[in-house]
Amino acid sequence: MSAEVHTSTVTRTVNPFWYTCRKNPLMLAGIVVLVIILLLSLFAPLISSYEPTKINIKDRFAPPSAEHWFGTDEVGRDIFTRILYGARLSLGVGVAVVLGAGLIGTVIGSISGYFGGRIDQIIMRLMDMILAFPSLVLAMAVAATLGPNLQNAMLAIAIIKIPVYVRLARAETLSLREKLYVKAAVTFGIKPWRIITRHIIPNAISPVIIQVTLDIGDAILLVATLGFLGLGAQPPTPEWGAMISVGWKHLLDYWWYPTFPGFALFLASCAFNLIGDGVRDILDPKANR
Amino acid sequence: MKQIILKRLSMLVLVLVGVTMLTFFLSHVIPGDPARMMVGQRATEETLQEVRRQLGLDQPVWVQYFTYIQGLFAGDLGTSIRTQQPVSDDLLTFFPATLELALLAFVIAILFGVPIGILSAVKKDTAWDHAGRLFSIAGVSTPVFWSGLVGILIFYKFLDWLPSSGRLDLSVPPPLKITGLYLLDSLLTGNWAAFKNSLLHLLLPSFTLAFAQLAIVTRQVRASMLEVLGQEYIRTALANGISGPVLLFRYALRNALIPTITVVGLSFGSLLGGAVVTETIFSWPGMGKYVVDSIAFLDFPAIMGFTFVISIGYVLINLLVDLTYYALNPEMKE
């Protein structure tokens, strides 16, 4: 009897997840939407009987109906199915780009902060140059130069995202470098590379995580925007931005074509932004809500 | 103060060098062989070499960079492959349309963003605040091209209230060119028909462009208002019987606006980026549409000319914003 009471109090007090969610319902909403999108894209083959790239000219531009929930496109592909498969690409690419940029940026930033001096000067001026460009314009220029495809678009977006992480990691490293345990490690003759990877980066990671969650929504939009401009994934790839880049030309006659992929994009980016805001509130209590 | 300005100006020079190096690298070094692109695949080796010599491509890279910089100082951004016109002329033609759109979007973002931000902060944790926060998250999460498309669907297709493309109806002649901004020119010349028509054409694109910006402004105003309202001098003012609009506007808002200026200024860059997409959606004849049309042709001189001009503009705006910040912030005075 007493044991039962005990366990129930324990579960009520130590479940930080539910506590956070109750305090921040918007973050919970973001998580729910994201989980739904992930499940839908994961089980796409079970949910839809259509194939994302199968052409069916007979059914072109069919309006939304029981067979085609979101209608069909100019060659009769089911738009709902393409959105489900597109989620894998759009979300996957967005997350991958930000994680990549976060990782590279953190390593560069901690090297810059740890060694200081000329290396630091060169790296930071280089980052200032990248930040001097409006981000979308630079991403466009890089993607256009490298050639329009998804990999190059990812690379372009990673390049414009890196400087923020370099700055964050550098600032953290500058203060960590003065910590006693780092100084002790130096006196023990431990190699700089090991100090950076073992002692600096693990302790500098918290602001990086906040920035990563805040950036994913934006990265998803950037990938789609480059796709829309014809600089990202190319049709017939079921990428949301690429779908809209073909679909918006048919907007006035077949409104469903660009509207639904755009809505999916909005939902996904919104979900990540809500979660990002929540994560910042948890990890950085000082920041204004 | 003086030192800060000097430091900022020396930074500016460095950044300008960086911008030119990057655009040079992207336009001259990476894209393979511009001479081959100009003459086409079937040209003879001799023609190719001749064009290469004319373009200076047989010179070492640093000489090419130097020539490039010399050209930039003379206002030479190269010749567009698509229009066969000097890129600088092209950009100059399309610049007023972009400026008009961006300025109006900017005004809209501030006109709506500041009050919503204040309301959200004053009514913190009420339904107003939640609506405001949700609105600003929706704003940053909405792809510009999608809000534009939805706007066209609602206000053009279904309601038929607003035009969906261009700066003027075909039946309306453009106003006498003074600044190139139709709204201003028609006002100056008293051309009411053109004024009304161009305003109608501006509404959808400028609100579309302003939407994301609006969210950023709202967020910033809310955050800095909250911070200021929590400070002791506000409590002192309250204790002294100062309240209502005087407290809010004379005491709180003035201080809350200082960080807002920085954020608004810095996000002007995303407004320029957004203009690229907005202009495409609304067939708005500005620099953004020009560069998107150029992308389809892989017209590198045009793409890099645009990147260069926009980046220089962005750097200068940021400098201006910083200087305003220093001028307004009393803590920086000594």
CSV table of N, CA, C and O in Angstrom, one decimal, chain B residues 33-80:
chain,number,residue,atom,x,y,z
B,33,ASP,N,34.5,27.2,-67.7
B,33,ASP,CA,35.0,28.0,-68.8
B,33,ASP,C,34.0,29.0,-69.4
B,33,ASP,O,33.2,28.6,-70.2
B,34,PRO,N,34.0,30.2,-68.9
B,34,PRO,CA,33.0,31.2,-69.4
B,34,PRO,C,33.2,31.4,-70.9
B,34,PRO,O,32.2,31.6,-71.6
B,35,ALA,N,34.4,31.3,-71.4
B,35,ALA,CA,34.6,31.6,-72.9
B,35,ALA,C,33.8,30.5,-73.6
B,35,ALA,O,33.1,30.7,-74.6
B,36,ARG,N,34.0,29.2,-73.2
B,36,ARG,CA,33.3,28.1,-73.8
B,36,ARG,C,31.8,28.3,-73.7
B,36,ARG,O,31.1,28.1,-74.7
B,37,MET,N,31.3,28.8,-72.6
B,37,MET,CA,29.9,29.1,-72.5
B,37,MET,C,29.4,30.1,-73.4
B,37,MET,O,28.3,30.1,-73.9
B,38,MET,N,30.3,31.1,-73.7
B,38,MET,CA,29.8,32.2,-74.6
B,38,MET,C,29.8,31.8,-76.0
B,38,MET,O,28.9,32.1,-76.8
B,39,VAL,N,30.8,31.0,-76.5
B,39,VAL,CA,30.9,30.7,-77.9
B,39,VAL,C,30.1,29.4,-78.2
B,39,VAL,O,29.8,29.2,-79.4
B,40,GLY,N,29.8,28.6,-77.2
B,40,GLY,CA,29.0,27.4,-77.5
B,40,GLY,C,29.9,26.2,-77.8
B,40,GLY,O,31.1,26.4,-77.9
B,41,GLN,N,29.3,25.0,-77.8
B,41,GLN,CA,30.1,23.8,-77.9
B,41,GLN,C,30.7,23.6,-79.3
B,41,GLN,O,31.7,22.9,-79.4
B,42,ARG,N,30.1,24.2,-80.3
B,42,ARG,CA,30.6,23.9,-81.7
B,42,ARG,C,31.6,24.8,-82.3
B,42,ARG,O,32.1,24.7,-83.4
B,43,ALA,N,32.0,25.8,-81.4
B,43,ALA,CA,33.0,26.8,-81.9
B,43,ALA,C,34.4,26.1,-82.1
B,43,ALA,O,34.7,25.2,-81.4
B,44,THR,N,35.2,26.7,-83.0
B,44,THR,CA,36.5,26.1,-83.2
B,44,THR,C,37.5,26.6,-82.0
B,44,THR,O,37.2,27.5,-81.3
B,45,GLU,N,38.6,25.9,-81.9
B,45,GLU,CA,39.6,26.1,-80.9
B,45,GLU,C,40.1,27.6,-81.0
B,45,GLU,O,40.3,28.3,-80.0
B,46,GLU,N,40.3,28.0,-82.3
B,46,GLU,CA,40.8,29.4,-82.5
B,46,GLU,C,39.9,30.5,-81.9
B,46,GLU,O,40.3,31.4,-81.2
B,47,THR,N,38.6,30.3,-82.3
B,47,THR,CA,37.6,31.3,-81.7
B,47,THR,C,37.6,31.3,-80.2
B,47,THR,O,37.6,32.3,-79.6
B,48,LEU,N,37.7,30.1,-79.7
B,48,LEU,CA,37.7,30.0,-78.2
B,48,LEU,C,38.9,30.7,-77.6
B,48,LEU,O,38.7,31.5,-76.7
B,49,GLN,N,40.1,30.5,-78.2
B,49,GLN,CA,41.3,31.2,-77.7
B,49,GLN,C,41.1,32.7,-77.8
B,49,GLN,O,41.5,33.5,-77.0
B,50,GLU,N,40.6,33.1,-79.0
B,50,GLU,CA,40.4,34.6,-79.2
B,50,GLU,C,39.5,35.2,-78.2
B,50,GLU,O,39.8,36.2,-77.6
B,51,VAL,N,38.3,34.5,-77.9
B,51,VAL,CA,37.4,35.1,-76.9
B,51,VAL,C,38.1,35.1,-75.5
B,51,VAL,O,37.9,36.0,-74.7
B,52,ARG,N,38.8,34.0,-75.3
B,52,ARG,CA,39.5,33.9,-74.0
B,52,ARG,C,40.5,35.1,-73.8
B,52,ARG,O,40.6,35.6,-72.7
B,53,ARG,N,41.2,35.4,-74.9
B,53,ARG,CA,42.1,36.5,-74.8
B,53,ARG,C,41.4,37.8,-74.6
B,53,ARG,O,41.7,38.6,-73.8
B,54,GLN,N,40.3,38.0,-75.3
B,54,GLN,CA,39.5,39.2,-75.2
B,54,GLN,C,38.9,39.4,-73.7
B,54,GLN,O,38.9,40.4,-73.2
B,55,LEU,N,38.6,38.2,-73.1
B,55,LEU,CA,38.0,38.3,-71.8
B,55,LEU,C,39.1,38.4,-70.7
B,55,LEU,O,38.8,38.5,-69.5
B,56,GLY,N,40.3,38.2,-71.1
B,56,GLY,CA,41.5,38.2,-70.2
B,56,GLY,C,41.6,36.9,-69.4
B,56,GLY,O,42.3,36.9,-68.4
B,57,LEU,N,41.0,35.9,-69.9
B,57,LEU,CA,41.1,34.6,-69.2
B,57,LEU,C,42.4,33.9,-69.3
B,57,LEU,O,42.7,32.9,-68.6
B,58,ASP,N,43.3,34.4,-70.2
B,58,ASP,CA,44.6,33.8,-70.3
B,58,ASP,C,45.6,34.3,-69.3
B,58,ASP,O,46.7,33.9,-69.2
B,59,GLN,N,45.1,35.4,-68.6
B,59,GLN,CA,46.0,36.0,-67.6
B,59,GLN,C,45.9,35.2,-66.3
B,59,GLN,O,45.0,34.4,-66.1
B,60,PRO,N,47.0,35.4,-65.4
B,60,PRO,CA,46.9,34.7,-64.1
B,60,PRO,C,45.7,35.2,-63.3
B,60,PRO,O,45.2,36.3,-63.5
B,61,VAL,N,45.3,34.4,-62.3
B,61,VAL,CA,44.1,34.7,-61.5
B,61,VAL,C,44.1,36.0,-60.9
B,61,VAL,O,43.2,36.8,-60.9
B,62,TRP,N,45.3,36.3,-60.3
B,62,TRP,CA,45.3,37.6,-59.5
B,62,TRP,C,45.2,38.8,-60.4
B,62,TRP,O,44.7,39.8,-60.1
B,63,VAL,N,45.7,38.7,-61.7
B,63,VAL,CA,45.6,39.8,-62.6
B,63,VAL,C,44.1,39.9,-63.0
B,63,VAL,O,43.5,41.0,-63.1
B,64,GLN,N,43.4,38.8,-63.2
B,64,GLN,CA,42.0,38.8,-63.5
B,64,GLN,C,41.2,39.5,-62.3
B,64,GLN,O,40.3,40.3,-62.6
B,65,TYR,N,41.6,39.1,-61.1
B,65,TYR,CA,40.9,39.7,-60.0
B,65,TYR,C,41.1,41.3,-60.0
B,65,TYR,O,40.1,42.0,-59.8
B,66,PHE,N,42.3,41.7,-60.3
B,66,PHE,CA,42.6,43.1,-60.3
B,66,PHE,C,41.8,43.8,-61.4
B,66,PHE,O,41.2,44.9,-61.1
B,67,THR,N,41.7,43.2,-62.5
B,67,THR,CA,40.9,43.8,-63.6
B,67,THR,C,39.5,43.9,-63.2
B,67,THR,O,38.8,44.8,-63.5
B,68,TYR,N,39.0,42.8,-62.5
B,68,TYR,CA,37.6,42.7,-62.1
B,68,TYR,C,37.3,43.9,-61.1
B,68,TYR,O,36.3,44.6,-61.3
B,69,ILE,N,38.3,44.1,-60.2
B,69,ILE,CA,38.1,45.2,-59.2
B,69,ILE,C,38.1,46.6,-59.9
B,69,ILE,O,37.2,47.4,-59.7
B,70,GLN,N,39.0,46.7,-60.9
B,70,GLN,CA,39.1,48.0,-61.7
B,70,GLN,C,37.7,48.2,-62.3
B,70,GLN,O,37.2,49.3,-62.3
B,71,GLY,N,37.2,47.2,-62.9
B,71,GLY,CA,35.9,47.3,-63.6
B,71,GLY,C,34.8,47.7,-62.6
B,71,GLY,O,34.0,48.6,-62.9
B,72,LEU,N,34.8,47.1,-61.4
B,72,LEU,CA,33.8,47.4,-60.4
B,72,LEU,C,33.8,48.9,-60.0
B,72,LEU,O,32.8,49.5,-59.9
B,73,PHE,N,35.1,49.4,-59.9
B,73,PHE,CA,35.2,50.8,-59.5
B,73,PHE,C,34.6,51.7,-60.6
B,73,PHE,O,34.1,52.8,-60.4
B,74,ALA,N,34.7,51.2,-61.9
B,74,ALA,CA,34.2,52.0,-63.0
B,74,ALA,C,32.7,51.7,-63.2
B,74,ALA,O,32.1,52.1,-64.2
B,75,GLY,N,32.1,50.9,-62.3
B,75,GLY,CA,30.7,50.6,-62.4
B,75,GLY,C,30.4,49.5,-63.5
B,75,GLY,O,29.3,49.4,-63.9
B,76,ASP,N,31.5,48.8,-63.8
B,76,ASP,CA,31.3,47.7,-64.8
B,76,ASP,C,31.1,46.4,-64.2
B,76,ASP,O,31.9,45.8,-63.5
B,77,LEU,N,29.9,45.8,-64.3
B,77,LEU,CA,29.5,44.5,-63.7
B,77,LEU,C,29.5,43.4,-64.8
B,77,LEU,O,29.0,42.3,-64.5
B,78,GLY,N,30.0,43.7,-66.0
B,78,GLY,CA,30.0,42.7,-67.0
B,78,GLY,C,28.7,42.9,-67.9
B,78,GLY,O,27.9,43.7,-67.6
B,79,THR,N,28.7,42.0,-68.9
B,79,THR,CA,27.5,42.0,-69.8
B,79,THR,C,26.7,40.8,-69.6
B,79,THR,O,27.2,39.7,-69.5
B,80,SER,N,25.4,41.0,-69.5
B,80,SER,CA,24.5,39.9,-69.3
B,80,SER,C,24.4,39.0,-70.5
B,80,SER,O,24.3,39.5,-71.7
